[in-house]
Structures are given as structure tokens and as C-alpha cells.
Amino acid sequence: MVDLAAPLLNSLLLGSLYTMMALGLTITYKVTRIPNFAHAELVTVGSYAGVLAVNGWGRGVLEVLLLAFAASAGVALLADELAFKPLFKRGATPLHLLVASIGVGLVIRYTLAIFANFYNVLSVKSNFSADTLVSIGPGASLTTLHLWVPAATAASVIALHLLFTRTRIGKGMRAMASNFDLARVSGIRTAQIRRVTWILAGGFAGIAGAFWSAYGPTDPEVGWRALLWIFAASILGGFVSIPGTIAGGYIVGTSENFGITLLNSGFGLDTAYKPMIALVIIVAVFLIRPTGFAGLTLRVVIEGTRDFPRRTRERLKALRDRIASLVSSRG
Amino acid sequence: MRASCPPGGEAAADLLFLYTSIATLFGIYAILALSFNLEYGYAGQPNLGKVFFLSVGAYVSGALVAHAIAALTGYGGDLFTAQAANARLLYAAANPAAILGLFLAALALAALVGAAFGVLTSYPALRLRGDFLAIVLIAVGEVGRVFVRTYQPIAGGNIGTGGVPNPFVFLGDRTGRLVFSLVALGIALVVFLYMERLSNSPLGRLLKSVRDDELVANVLGKRTPRAKAQILAVGSGVAAIAGVLWAFWYQTVAADDFIPQTTFLVVAMVLLGGAANHRGALLGAIVMTLLDHVTRPSFYAILGFQVSLPFDINYLRYILIGLLIIVILRFRPEGLLPEKPVKTPALALANAGFPPSEPAPEAAPPDGGGP
């Protein structure tokens, strides 16, 4: 029997972290149409900010989170002003924006690496130590981190919900997401809303990064290694749906930790293969249902299940006809 | 810069090392840039998993050489130890015919395997929009690297396959390097001529129509899915050939050499040179080869400099690539050499003045425009 306590606790922790990171990715894609590969670097910035605040200045949790939020939000704003906004104004394609975000990511990551190298912190562990609340087994204990992280994720989800439903800025974001030109001619201040979007996306990534630095070692590639999972979570939410992204974040966190433990004990699969799960999720969503969980209501599920045998029969019949016609044209 | 070189024959040997390194790396990068240009510039398929297809070629070469030499020498032990690698190098120096044959076989086999993976890639490519396809392919490249690093039989896992010999080593170390770099340039030239022919053919025009408006191409009865699959197969096969050169030049195949930054380097080459212009791809490859060299400590070591930066100079390369991508996209999205119309007989006639049968004495100045 495998000990499932540790992977379950990790699933909760990492699922919450991936959710918080993926929320930022989803809202930037919704509002600015950028599949932002530099999002990984915003996480890394937050992570290093967290280490600096704890190890260097000895600050408490709230101050650390605030600093990480500010650092990543600042970097995100700067990246938008210098790189993304001019491209967007020129009407660049989503692909060009994606390539530009890769460029921005390279610049941020390796600038961080140069500083990290200079100060000899290329791989650094935060001095933050979470207090153990309940010890469950070897290597599995419920710590204060397991309370802080889900609470912070819940708080950011509630904040986003209130923003989207109760404030002018949030409603403006939704308007920009559904039709940019119409939003603009309706008098919505698109430039201001764009800035708020970047601050939120960068800030969430920064907070998640700061928590990450308390969980594992920080290095300049820490965000890049998480990026595959963040994209998988956002893609599960169809890149637009907030509830879908939340579900995606926890599904991804669970399959990374809990799923690979089961596969490891059941089939002897090496845990180093776990990035393949993220790839399988990404490819499966894109090929089966590119909108992910977005617009997935109970009715859609029921109808899809009911029609599945009929649709499969039709597809098989079409395939048979195709093969038959190929064979007869040869003969 | 010359003045600070150590005098004598030793410096000449070192400079040969530098020249051959630049020439070979240019050959590899040029092939990669040409293949990405065909897929992205002409057909509009952003194959951001380029490094994966490069690595496929390298894995095929490493596995072929390791298994074939083991079979020829009757060696039955672990293929990935240092002793096995050394034995391969010694065998290659003693048996020129066998290793040249293996090199040619690796080129052919890698092109086929690469093309097969390219056809597989067309499955998502037919169903996804450009940016989503790019996300999937970046993920494929990164996960492929992790997989090969973990799964040992392909390329020795995280140890890698050492001892992939230079096929011209029987000519001596220095001459062998020189000949190999010339062969790499020759293969790049052949790929360039092939790409020029391909993209100036009717297929090239079909690809541009797929890129610009697939619906119109479909309405005109063109089989666009087939064209996409063909071009991904060609592009990936060609990238795998670059992988063969990579494996035989660096003499080792390790999964962790195939990081996504290599793909981004190729993207930067094509954007800098100009998409849908093969000469532009070559120009981009030259610039990036030089950039790659001047940001490596070994470059300064060869020239006899002591460079002491307070950080790893390799980081500078990626920052420059990132900045270059941003600056080009912002200020010159069409690249240094913009796209030109496809060369057709009709275009040649129009440029020469039409109709050409008339003597047309007034069209004597070469720039005198026809209709």
C-alpha cells in the first residue's frame, strides 16, 4: 500500500498555486489576447522577491506577499509598456504576440540569472519555515503553508469575482474580452483597464511565486518548469473561463502529484515522466474540446454522452466508406 | 584582436578550430532556419518544436552509430559508458569506409524518421490555430527532452551517448574537422537550393495561399491539408538532417542539449532575416552564429583573451536573443530582407517587357518598365 498522504497534501498545495498562476494567465489572454510565455518569469520574480524579503530583510508573511505582488506587477507593467502595447497597437497577430512574449521571457529570466549569479543565489532556499500543525506520516505533515496557500487562492478568486461583477473596471475587462472595438467606442478606458489587468496577473503570479519559494528551492528556471502545468490549467479553462481555470488548476495539481504516485506504484512509471501528463492534458483538450471547461454545462455533458454511440457509429461508417472507395478505385 | 594572439603555429591551429566551428554551426543553423522559414514563412505553420526535430536527427545518429559499431565489433556491453565511447572513436579512426557509410545512413534514416514525426505533427496542425499549435509544439519539444533524459535506451538518459565520431577523422584531426565543416556547408547549400526550387514551384504558391487565406485555396480546389502535411514532413526531415550534423560534430548526443532556447534562436534568425525569404534565413543564421560565438568563453580563450565577468557569459546570449526578437517585431516585422513575389515564368516575362517577341527598341534601358 502506498502512502497517499504526502501526494494528497502536495496536490492541495500545488493545485492552489497552479490555480493562482493560471488565473493571471487566463485574464491576460482574455483581455489582451497574448498567450503569455513570460508569465513563467513573473512567477520567478515573485519567488526571488520572496526569498529576498525573508532571507535578506527578515520580513513577516504579509509584508513578503505584498513585496512579491509589487515586484511582479511592476515587471508585468513594464513588459507591457515596452513590448506588448506597441505591438498590440500595430495590430500584431496572436502568433507575433506569443513570440514577443517568449522574447520578453528570455530577457527577464536571464537578467534575473545574471543578478542571481552575481549575488551567488542561483539556487537558494528560503529561510521561511512553516510550523507543523499535524504530522501524518513520514514526509507528510500538515503545515501552516497548507492553510496559507489555499486561503490566498480563495481570497484572490473572491477578489476577482467581486471585481468582475461589482466594479466598473471588472465589467470593462469583460467587455474588452468579448469585443475590444465595441468596448472602446463605448467609452471604456481600455488603456487603464489593460494596466489593471497586468497588475493583477503579475501580482497573482508574484504571490504564487513567493509561496513557491517557501515550498522548494528558487532558481531562475523555477517559473519555466511550472509553465507547462500553468498552461495546461489555463487551457482546461479554455483560456477564458475563470471557474474552468480553477478546476483546471486543481486537476493539474492533482494529476502531477497524486496521479504520478498512483502510476508509479501501479505500473512502475518513473516519476520523472510527470511532465508528459501535462502534455497529454494540453493535447487532449485541444483536440477533443478546444474550449475546455468553458461553456460546459450539465446539459452539454448529458447530450454529449447520449449522442456519443451514434456519433461514433457515424464516424466509423464514414471511415469504412472511405476505405471501400479507396479500394474500389484501385481495383 | 590579432595582436593579442599567442604567436606561432599553435595560434594557427586554434584559429582553424574557430573557423571550422563557425562554419559548421552556420551550416546547422542555416538548415534549421531554412526549414523553419519553409514551415512558418511560406506555409504559416509555426513549428516552435523545431528543437525536437533537431534532437530526433541527433538521437537517430547516436543510436545508429552506437548499435552499428557494437554489432560490427561484437561488443555486447553497456553502450553508454566512457569506454564504449572511446572504443567507437578508435574504431572510426581505423575503419573509414564503415564510418562514412554510417554517416550517410544516418543522414538518410534521420530524414525519414524526422519526416514521419512531421506527418504526425500535421495531425494537430490541421486542427489548431497558429498560436495554439505553437503552444502544443513548444510543449512537445520540452516533454520530448524530459522523456529522453529519463528513458535510457534512446540516448543514454542523462549520461548521453558519447563517442559519435567525426566521419572524416581518418584524415587526421585537423583535416577531418576542416572537411567536416565544408561538408556541413555543402549540405546547407544543397538544402538552400532545394528550398528555393520548392518555394518557387506551384507548391510554393499554394503554401503562400494556405498561409494568407486557406479558405480561398480550398474554394479553388486545392488540397490544403495535404500541402500542410507535406511541408511539415519536409521541414521536419530537413531539421533532422541538421541534427545528424550536430551529433557528428559535437561527438555526443545528450537530451539536455536540446533546450527550447535553440528553437527561439531559430525563430529569431528567421524574423531577423525576413520570413518567406530564404536568403533572409541565411542572413539570420550568419548573424546568430556570430552572436552565438561571441557569447561563449571558448571564443575568447581561442583568441587568447582572459574574459572575467562577474557572471556566466552564456546568459548574455539569451538576453540578446530576447531583445532582438522584441526589437525586430516592434520596428521591422518584415525582417531585413522582406518577402519577394514567387518567381514564375509569367513574372519573368512581365519584368522583361511584354510581349517579348517584339524587338521593342524603346525598352532598351534595363529598367524600362513593361506593362
PDB file of C-alpha atoms in Angstrom, chain A residues 24-288:
ATOM      1  CA  GLY A  24      -3.288  35.525 -14.203  1.00  0.00           C
ATOM      2  CA  LEU A  25      -2.541  33.798 -17.496  1.00  0.00           C
ATOM      3  CA  THR A  26      -6.250  33.453 -18.242  1.00  0.00           C
ATOM      4  CA  ILE A  27      -7.133  37.084 -17.543  1.00  0.00           C
ATOM      5  CA  THR A  28      -4.221  38.427 -19.623  1.00  0.00           C
ATOM      6  CA  TYR A  29      -5.262  36.162 -22.507  1.00  0.00           C
ATOM      7  CA  LYS A  30      -8.900  37.242 -22.139  1.00  0.00           C
ATOM      8  CA  VAL A  31      -8.189  40.971 -22.109  1.00  0.00           C
ATOM      9  CA  THR A  32      -5.014  41.358 -24.186  1.00  0.00           C
ATOM     10  CA  ARG A  33      -5.066  38.201 -26.383  1.00  0.00           C
ATOM     11  CA  ILE A  34      -1.466  37.332 -25.502  1.00  0.00           C
ATOM     12  CA  PRO A  35      -0.614  33.670 -24.826  1.00  0.00           C
ATOM     13  CA  ASN A  36       1.954  35.000 -22.379  1.00  0.00           C
ATOM     14  CA  PHE A  37       5.029  32.776 -22.104  1.00  0.00           C
ATOM     15  CA  ALA A  38       6.662  35.452 -19.951  1.00  0.00           C
ATOM     16  CA  HIS A  39       4.141  34.561 -17.223  1.00  0.00           C
ATOM     17  CA  ALA A  40       6.656  31.974 -16.016  1.00  0.00           C
ATOM     18  CA  GLU A  41       9.162  34.744 -15.376  1.00  0.00           C
ATOM     19  CA  LEU A  42       6.637  36.752 -13.354  1.00  0.00           C
ATOM     20  CA  VAL A  43       6.426  33.737 -11.034  1.00  0.00           C
ATOM     21  CA  THR A  44      10.219  33.608 -10.801  1.00  0.00           C
ATOM     22  CA  VAL A  45      10.382  37.327  -9.979  1.00  0.00           C
ATOM     23  CA  GLY A  46       7.886  36.783  -7.157  1.00  0.00           C
ATOM     24  CA  SER A  47       9.860  33.809  -5.956  1.00  0.00           C
ATOM     25  CA  TYR A  48      13.108  35.763  -5.756  1.00  0.00           C
ATOM     26  CA  ALA A  49      11.303  38.712  -4.166  1.00  0.00           C
ATOM     27  CA  GLY A  50      10.027  36.310  -1.510  1.00  0.00           C
ATOM     28  CA  VAL A  51      13.497  34.926  -0.835  1.00  0.00           C
ATOM     29  CA  LEU A  52      14.960  38.447  -0.669  1.00  0.00           C
ATOM     30  CA  ALA A  53      12.309  39.638   1.786  1.00  0.00           C
ATOM     31  CA  VAL A  54      12.632  36.592   4.056  1.00  0.00           C
ATOM     32  CA  ASN A  55      16.371  35.859   3.935  1.00  0.00           C
ATOM     33  CA  GLY A  56      17.635  39.385   3.382  1.00  0.00           C
ATOM     34  CA  TRP A  57      15.277  41.562   5.358  1.00  0.00           C
ATOM     35  CA  GLY A  58      13.594  39.062   7.685  1.00  0.00           C
ATOM     36  CA  ARG A  59      10.043  40.209   6.999  1.00  0.00           C
ATOM     37  CA  GLY A  60       6.767  38.567   8.026  1.00  0.00           C
ATOM     38  CA  VAL A  61       4.351  36.748   5.733  1.00  0.00           C
ATOM     39  CA  LEU A  62       2.080  39.656   4.810  1.00  0.00           C
ATOM     40  CA  GLU A  63       4.954  42.007   4.010  1.00  0.00           C
ATOM     41  CA  VAL A  64       6.618  39.304   1.905  1.00  0.00           C
ATOM     42  CA  LEU A  65       3.462  38.749  -0.111  1.00  0.00           C
ATOM     43  CA  LEU A  66       2.982  42.468  -0.609  1.00  0.00           C
ATOM     44  CA  LEU A  67       6.550  42.879  -1.855  1.00  0.00           C
ATOM     45  CA  ALA A  68       6.241  39.892  -4.228  1.00  0.00           C
ATOM     46  CA  PHE A  69       2.948  41.285  -5.549  1.00  0.00           C
ATOM     47  CA  ALA A  70       4.517  44.693  -6.180  1.00  0.00           C
ATOM     48  CA  ALA A  71       7.675  43.316  -7.799  1.00  0.00           C
ATOM     49  CA  SER A  72       5.924  41.025 -10.265  1.00  0.00           C
ATOM     50  CA  ALA A  73       3.178  43.549 -11.030  1.00  0.00           C
ATOM     51  CA  GLY A  74       5.863  46.161 -11.753  1.00  0.00           C
ATOM     52  CA  VAL A  75       7.731  43.842 -14.108  1.00  0.00           C
ATOM     53  CA  ALA A  76       4.464  42.910 -15.861  1.00  0.00           C
ATOM     54  CA  LEU A  77       3.533  46.570 -16.362  1.00  0.00           C
ATOM     55  CA  LEU A  78       6.979  47.386 -17.702  1.00  0.00           C
ATOM     56  CA  ALA A  79       6.880  44.450 -20.136  1.00  0.00           C
ATOM     57  CA  ASP A  80       3.503  45.600 -21.417  1.00  0.00           C
ATOM     58  CA  GLU A  81       4.558  49.221 -21.885  1.00  0.00           C
ATOM     59  CA  LEU A  82       7.835  48.376 -23.642  1.00  0.00           C
ATOM     60  CA  ALA A  83       6.942  45.285 -25.653  1.00  0.00           C
ATOM     61  CA  PHE A  84       3.301  44.236 -25.864  1.00  0.00           C
ATOM     62  CA  LYS A  85       1.376  47.500 -26.092  1.00  0.00           C
ATOM     63  CA  PRO A  86       3.239  48.883 -29.148  1.00  0.00           C
ATOM     64  CA  LEU A  87       2.756  45.552 -30.927  1.00  0.00           C
ATOM     65  CA  PHE A  88      -0.919  45.440 -30.000  1.00  0.00           C
ATOM     66  CA  LYS A  89      -1.450  48.985 -31.297  1.00  0.00           C
ATOM     67  CA  ARG A  90       0.076  47.975 -34.617  1.00  0.00           C
ATOM     68  CA  GLY A  91      -2.380  45.082 -34.832  1.00  0.00           C
ATOM     69  CA  ALA A  92       0.123  42.229 -34.498  1.00  0.00           C
ATOM     70  CA  THR A  93      -1.186  38.679 -34.881  1.00  0.00           C
ATOM     71  CA  PRO A  94      -1.581  36.460 -31.776  1.00  0.00           C
ATOM     72  CA  LEU A  95       1.384  34.458 -33.022  1.00  0.00           C
ATOM     73  CA  HIS A  96       3.630  37.536 -33.122  1.00  0.00           C
ATOM     74  CA  LEU A  97       2.464  38.430 -29.616  1.00  0.00           C
ATOM     75  CA  LEU A  98       3.322  34.897 -28.479  1.00  0.00           C
ATOM     76  CA  VAL A  99       6.808  35.111 -29.995  1.00  0.00           C
ATOM     77  CA  ALA A 100       7.274  38.561 -28.427  1.00  0.00           C
ATOM     78  CA  SER A 101       6.284  37.126 -25.029  1.00  0.00           C
ATOM     79  CA  ILE A 102       8.946  34.445 -25.469  1.00  0.00           C
ATOM     80  CA  GLY A 103      11.464  37.235 -26.127  1.00  0.00           C
ATOM     81  CA  VAL A 104      10.301  39.144 -23.045  1.00  0.00           C
ATOM     82  CA  GLY A 105      10.559  35.938 -21.016  1.00  0.00           C
ATOM     83  CA  LEU A 106      14.145  35.312 -22.155  1.00  0.00           C
ATOM     84  CA  VAL A 107      15.179  38.861 -21.245  1.00  0.00           C
ATOM     85  CA  ILE A 108      13.609  38.718 -17.769  1.00  0.00           C
ATOM     86  CA  ARG A 109      14.802  35.189 -16.961  1.00  0.00           C
ATOM     87  CA  TYR A 110      18.427  35.717 -17.907  1.00  0.00           C
ATOM     88  CA  THR A 111      18.613  39.204 -16.401  1.00  0.00           C
ATOM     89  CA  LEU A 112      17.489  37.549 -13.164  1.00  0.00           C
ATOM     90  CA  ALA A 113      20.058  34.812 -13.753  1.00  0.00           C
ATOM     91  CA  ILE A 114      22.855  37.387 -14.108  1.00  0.00           C
ATOM     92  CA  PHE A 115      21.878  39.061 -10.837  1.00  0.00           C
ATOM     93  CA  ALA A 116      21.426  35.691  -9.129  1.00  0.00           C
ATOM     94  CA  ASN A 117      24.845  34.594 -10.348  1.00  0.00           C
ATOM     95  CA  PHE A 118      26.414  37.854  -9.193  1.00  0.00           C
ATOM     96  CA  TYR A 119      24.980  37.524  -5.687  1.00  0.00           C
ATOM     97  CA  ASN A 120      25.577  33.762  -5.682  1.00  0.00           C
ATOM     98  CA  VAL A 121      21.907  32.754  -5.294  1.00  0.00           C
ATOM     99  CA  LEU A 122      21.471  30.657  -8.469  1.00  0.00           C
ATOM    100  CA  SER A 123      19.736  28.083  -6.307  1.00  0.00           C
ATOM    101  CA  VAL A 124      18.571  29.318  -2.959  1.00  0.00           C
ATOM    102  CA  LYS A 125      16.312  28.043  -0.232  1.00  0.00           C
ATOM    103  CA  SER A 126      14.075  30.406   1.682  1.00  0.00           C
ATOM    104  CA  ASN A 127      14.608  30.624   5.445  1.00  0.00           C
ATOM    105  CA  PHE A 128      10.847  30.659   5.877  1.00  0.00           C
ATOM    106  CA  SER A 129       9.847  27.655   7.916  1.00  0.00           C
ATOM    107  CA  ALA A 130       6.234  26.619   8.106  1.00  0.00           C
ATOM    108  CA  ASP A 131       5.062  25.414  11.506  1.00  0.00           C
ATOM    109  CA  THR A 132       3.878  21.824  11.532  1.00  0.00           C
ATOM    110  CA  LEU A 133       0.304  21.503  12.719  1.00  0.00           C
ATOM    111  CA  VAL A 134      -0.369  17.781  12.319  1.00  0.00           C
ATOM    112  CA  SER A 135       2.215  15.159  11.460  1.00  0.00           C
ATOM    113  CA  ILE A 136       0.567  12.376   9.433  1.00  0.00           C
ATOM    114  CA  GLY A 137       3.394  10.128   8.417  1.00  0.00           C
ATOM    115  CA  PRO A 138       6.943  10.115   7.079  1.00  0.00           C
ATOM    116  CA  GLY A 139       7.424  13.222   4.954  1.00  0.00           C
ATOM    117  CA  ALA A 140       3.780  14.206   5.221  1.00  0.00           C
ATOM    118  CA  SER A 141       2.711  16.819   7.666  1.00  0.00           C
ATOM    119  CA  LEU A 142       0.061  19.466   7.562  1.00  0.00           C
ATOM    120  CA  THR A 143       1.851  22.787   7.941  1.00  0.00           C
ATOM    121  CA  THR A 144       0.744  26.382   8.099  1.00  0.00           C
ATOM    122  CA  LEU A 145       1.726  26.605   4.414  1.00  0.00           C
ATOM    123  CA  HIS A 146      -1.136  24.230   3.583  1.00  0.00           C
ATOM    124  CA  LEU A 147      -3.503  26.710   5.209  1.00  0.00           C
ATOM    125  CA  TRP A 148      -1.961  29.918   3.869  1.00  0.00           C
ATOM    126  CA  VAL A 149      -1.836  28.897   0.222  1.00  0.00           C
ATOM    127  CA  PRO A 150      -5.419  27.674  -0.296  1.00  0.00           C
ATOM    128  CA  ALA A 151      -6.624  30.672   1.717  1.00  0.00           C
ATOM    129  CA  ALA A 152      -4.686  33.078  -0.513  1.00  0.00           C
ATOM    130  CA  THR A 153      -6.031  31.339  -3.621  1.00  0.00           C
ATOM    131  CA  ALA A 154      -9.590  31.546  -2.295  1.00  0.00           C
ATOM    132  CA  ALA A 155      -9.074  35.213  -1.477  1.00  0.00           C
ATOM    133  CA  SER A 156      -7.814  36.005  -4.970  1.00  0.00           C
ATOM    134  CA  VAL A 157     -10.693  34.097  -6.562  1.00  0.00           C
ATOM    135  CA  ILE A 158     -13.224  36.017  -4.437  1.00  0.00           C
ATOM    136  CA  ALA A 159     -11.462  39.294  -5.222  1.00  0.00           C
ATOM    137  CA  LEU A 160     -11.604  38.514  -8.947  1.00  0.00           C
ATOM    138  CA  HIS A 161     -15.284  37.570  -8.711  1.00  0.00           C
ATOM    139  CA  LEU A 162     -16.148  40.822  -6.924  1.00  0.00           C
ATOM    140  CA  LEU A 163     -14.041  42.751  -9.446  1.00  0.00           C
ATOM    141  CA  PHE A 164     -15.766  41.202 -12.443  1.00  0.00           C
ATOM    142  CA  THR A 165     -19.308  41.543 -11.081  1.00  0.00           C
ATOM    143  CA  ARG A 166     -19.304  44.670  -8.925  1.00  0.00           C
ATOM    144  CA  THR A 167     -16.828  47.210 -10.328  1.00  0.00           C
ATOM    145  CA  ARG A 168     -16.669  49.317 -13.471  1.00  0.00           C
ATOM    146  CA  ILE A 169     -13.115  48.177 -14.156  1.00  0.00           C
ATOM    147  CA  GLY A 170     -14.024  44.485 -13.953  1.00  0.00           C
ATOM    148  CA  LYS A 171     -17.044  44.946 -16.176  1.00  0.00           C
ATOM    149  CA  GLY A 172     -14.803  46.862 -18.566  1.00  0.00           C
ATOM    150  CA  MET A 173     -12.431  43.873 -18.635  1.00  0.00           C
ATOM    151  CA  ARG A 174     -15.272  41.555 -19.555  1.00  0.00           C
ATOM    152  CA  ALA A 175     -16.371  43.985 -22.254  1.00  0.00           C
ATOM    153  CA  MET A 176     -12.841  44.146 -23.689  1.00  0.00           C
ATOM    154  CA  ALA A 177     -12.633  40.375 -23.633  1.00  0.00           C
ATOM    155  CA  SER A 178     -15.823  39.948 -25.601  1.00  0.00           C
ATOM    156  CA  ASN A 179     -15.368  42.764 -28.136  1.00  0.00           C
ATOM    157  CA  PHE A 180     -12.425  45.137 -27.950  1.00  0.00           C
ATOM    158  CA  ASP A 181     -13.560  47.654 -30.584  1.00  0.00           C
ATOM    159  CA  LEU A 182     -17.086  47.856 -29.238  1.00  0.00           C
ATOM    160  CA  ALA A 183     -15.728  48.323 -25.710  1.00  0.00           C
ATOM    161  CA  ARG A 184     -13.526  51.143 -26.927  1.00  0.00           C
ATOM    162  CA  VAL A 185     -16.216  53.061 -28.789  1.00  0.00           C
ATOM    163  CA  SER A 186     -18.500  52.639 -25.780  1.00  0.00           C
ATOM    164  CA  GLY A 187     -16.114  54.881 -23.841  1.00  0.00           C
ATOM    165  CA  ILE A 188     -14.422  52.199 -21.744  1.00  0.00           C
ATOM    166  CA  ARG A 189     -10.920  53.352 -20.807  1.00  0.00           C
ATOM    167  CA  THR A 190      -9.119  50.435 -22.398  1.00  0.00           C
ATOM    168  CA  ALA A 191      -5.565  51.615 -21.622  1.00  0.00           C
ATOM    169  CA  GLN A 192      -6.325  51.925 -17.906  1.00  0.00           C
ATOM    170  CA  ILE A 193      -8.071  48.532 -17.799  1.00  0.00           C
ATOM    171  CA  ARG A 194      -5.146  46.967 -19.601  1.00  0.00           C
ATOM    172  CA  ARG A 195      -2.838  48.252 -16.880  1.00  0.00           C
ATOM    173  CA  VAL A 196      -5.079  46.894 -14.115  1.00  0.00           C
ATOM    174  CA  THR A 197      -5.121  43.508 -15.870  1.00  0.00           C
ATOM    175  CA  TRP A 198      -1.331  43.349 -15.951  1.00  0.00           C
ATOM    176  CA  ILE A 199      -1.052  44.424 -12.314  1.00  0.00           C
ATOM    177  CA  LEU A 200      -3.466  41.674 -11.259  1.00  0.00           C
ATOM    178  CA  ALA A 201      -1.890  38.983 -13.439  1.00  0.00           C
ATOM    179  CA  GLY A 202       1.627  39.902 -12.378  1.00  0.00           C
ATOM    180  CA  GLY A 203       0.610  40.260  -8.747  1.00  0.00           C
ATOM    181  CA  PHE A 204      -1.076  36.842  -8.550  1.00  0.00           C
ATOM    182  CA  ALA A 205       1.958  35.271 -10.214  1.00  0.00           C
ATOM    183  CA  GLY A 206       4.207  37.090  -7.723  1.00  0.00           C
ATOM    184  CA  ILE A 207       2.258  35.870  -4.681  1.00  0.00           C
ATOM    185  CA  ALA A 208       2.233  32.320  -6.026  1.00  0.00           C
ATOM    186  CA  GLY A 209       5.977  32.605  -6.641  1.00  0.00           C
ATOM    187  CA  ALA A 210       6.599  33.819  -3.089  1.00  0.00           C
ATOM    188  CA  PHE A 211       4.706  30.810  -1.707  1.00  0.00           C
ATOM    189  CA  TRP A 212       6.644  28.582  -4.102  1.00  0.00           C
ATOM    190  CA  SER A 213       9.930  29.850  -2.627  1.00  0.00           C
ATOM    191  CA  ALA A 214       8.733  28.683   0.799  1.00  0.00           C
ATOM    192  CA  TYR A 215       7.926  25.248  -0.635  1.00  0.00           C
ATOM    193  CA  GLY A 216      11.026  24.441  -2.717  1.00  0.00           C
ATOM    194  CA  PRO A 217      14.355  25.901  -3.825  1.00  0.00           C
ATOM    195  CA  THR A 218      14.308  29.015  -6.023  1.00  0.00           C
ATOM    196  CA  ASP A 219      16.335  29.301  -9.218  1.00  0.00           C
ATOM    197  CA  PRO A 220      15.925  31.339 -12.427  1.00  0.00           C
ATOM    198  CA  GLU A 221      14.064  28.488 -14.160  1.00  0.00           C
ATOM    199  CA  VAL A 222      11.549  27.840 -11.393  1.00  0.00           C
ATOM    200  CA  GLY A 223       8.748  29.531 -13.327  1.00  0.00           C
ATOM    201  CA  TRP A 224       9.659  27.921 -16.629  1.00  0.00           C
ATOM    202  CA  ARG A 225       9.363  24.444 -15.082  1.00  0.00           C
ATOM    203  CA  ALA A 226       5.895  25.328 -13.789  1.00  0.00           C
ATOM    204  CA  LEU A 227       4.807  26.934 -17.065  1.00  0.00           C
ATOM    205  CA  LEU A 228       3.734  23.697 -18.761  1.00  0.00           C
ATOM    206  CA  TRP A 229       1.358  22.990 -15.860  1.00  0.00           C
ATOM    207  CA  ILE A 230       0.106  26.587 -15.778  1.00  0.00           C
ATOM    208  CA  PHE A 231      -0.705  26.441 -19.479  1.00  0.00           C
ATOM    209  CA  ALA A 232      -2.401  23.062 -19.010  1.00  0.00           C
ATOM    210  CA  ALA A 233      -4.590  24.575 -16.265  1.00  0.00           C
ATOM    211  CA  SER A 234      -5.497  27.626 -18.361  1.00  0.00           C
ATOM    212  CA  ILE A 235      -6.183  25.507 -21.421  1.00  0.00           C
ATOM    213  CA  LEU A 236      -8.510  23.298 -19.360  1.00  0.00           C
ATOM    214  CA  GLY A 237     -10.406  26.514 -18.697  1.00  0.00           C
ATOM    215  CA  GLY A 238     -10.460  27.241 -22.437  1.00  0.00           C
ATOM    216  CA  PHE A 239      -8.226  30.296 -21.786  1.00  0.00           C
ATOM    217  CA  VAL A 240     -11.342  32.328 -20.973  1.00  0.00           C
ATOM    218  CA  SER A 241     -13.319  30.740 -18.168  1.00  0.00           C
ATOM    219  CA  ILE A 242     -12.386  31.627 -14.564  1.00  0.00           C
ATOM    220  CA  PRO A 243     -14.257  28.653 -12.985  1.00  0.00           C
ATOM    221  CA  GLY A 244     -12.756  26.430 -15.670  1.00  0.00           C
ATOM    222  CA  THR A 245      -9.266  27.681 -14.816  1.00  0.00           C
ATOM    223  CA  ILE A 246      -9.818  26.996 -11.104  1.00  0.00           C
ATOM    224  CA  ALA A 247     -10.964  23.444 -11.871  1.00  0.00           C
ATOM    225  CA  GLY A 248      -8.024  23.129 -14.273  1.00  0.00           C
ATOM    226  CA  GLY A 249      -5.506  24.257 -11.658  1.00  0.00           C
ATOM    227  CA  TYR A 250      -6.622  21.633  -9.139  1.00  0.00           C
ATOM    228  CA  ILE A 251      -6.915  18.896 -11.787  1.00  0.00           C
ATOM    229  CA  VAL A 252      -3.364  19.672 -12.930  1.00  0.00           C
ATOM    230  CA  GLY A 253      -2.015  19.810  -9.368  1.00  0.00           C
ATOM    231  CA  THR A 254      -3.696  16.512  -8.509  1.00  0.00           C
ATOM    232  CA  SER A 255      -2.542  14.712 -11.630  1.00  0.00           C
ATOM    233  CA  GLU A 256       1.027  15.959 -11.150  1.00  0.00           C
ATOM    234  CA  ASN A 257       1.290  14.714  -7.556  1.00  0.00           C
ATOM    235  CA  PHE A 258      -1.433  12.185  -6.822  1.00  0.00           C
ATOM    236  CA  GLY A 259      -1.686  10.805 -10.351  1.00  0.00           C
ATOM    237  CA  ILE A 260       2.019  10.159 -10.818  1.00  0.00           C
ATOM    238  CA  THR A 261       2.207   8.428  -7.413  1.00  0.00           C
ATOM    239  CA  LEU A 262      -0.564   6.060  -8.464  1.00  0.00           C
ATOM    240  CA  LEU A 263       1.077   5.435 -11.867  1.00  0.00           C
ATOM    241  CA  ASN A 264       4.404   4.906 -10.148  1.00  0.00           C
ATOM    242  CA  SER A 265       3.114   2.309  -7.697  1.00  0.00           C
ATOM    243  CA  GLY A 266       0.706   0.723 -10.180  1.00  0.00           C
ATOM    244  CA  PHE A 267       2.833   0.489 -13.331  1.00  0.00           C
ATOM    245  CA  GLY A 268       6.320   1.293 -12.033  1.00  0.00           C
ATOM    246  CA  LEU A 269       6.405   4.508 -14.082  1.00  0.00           C
ATOM    247  CA  ASP A 270       9.321   6.774 -13.139  1.00  0.00           C
ATOM    248  CA  THR A 271       8.085   9.988 -11.504  1.00  0.00           C
ATOM    249  CA  ALA A 272      10.400  11.951 -13.832  1.00  0.00           C
ATOM    250  CA  TYR A 273       7.856  11.293 -16.587  1.00  0.00           C
ATOM    251  CA  LYS A 274       5.307  13.576 -14.968  1.00  0.00           C
ATOM    252  CA  PRO A 275       5.615  16.474 -17.474  1.00  0.00           C
ATOM    253  CA  MET A 276       4.163  14.050 -20.024  1.00  0.00           C
ATOM    254  CA  ILE A 277       0.867  14.198 -18.110  1.00  0.00           C
ATOM    255  CA  ALA A 278       0.722  17.960 -18.729  1.00  0.00           C
ATOM    256  CA  LEU A 279       1.375  17.419 -22.446  1.00  0.00           C
ATOM    257  CA  VAL A 280      -1.333  14.762 -22.611  1.00  0.00           C
ATOM    258  CA  ILE A 281      -3.785  17.160 -20.925  1.00  0.00           C
ATOM    259  CA  ILE A 282      -2.898  20.023 -23.329  1.00  0.00           C
ATOM    260  CA  VAL A 283      -3.134  17.889 -26.475  1.00  0.00           C
ATOM    261  CA  ALA A 284      -6.297  16.105 -25.335  1.00  0.00           C
ATOM    262  CA  VAL A 285      -8.127  19.357 -24.564  1.00  0.00           C
ATOM    263  CA  PHE A 286      -7.079  20.987 -27.840  1.00  0.00           C
ATOM    264  CA  LEU A 287      -8.098  18.002 -29.937  1.00  0.00           C
ATOM    265  CA  ILE A 288     -11.277  16.941 -28.123  1.00  0.00           C
TER     266      ILE A 288
END
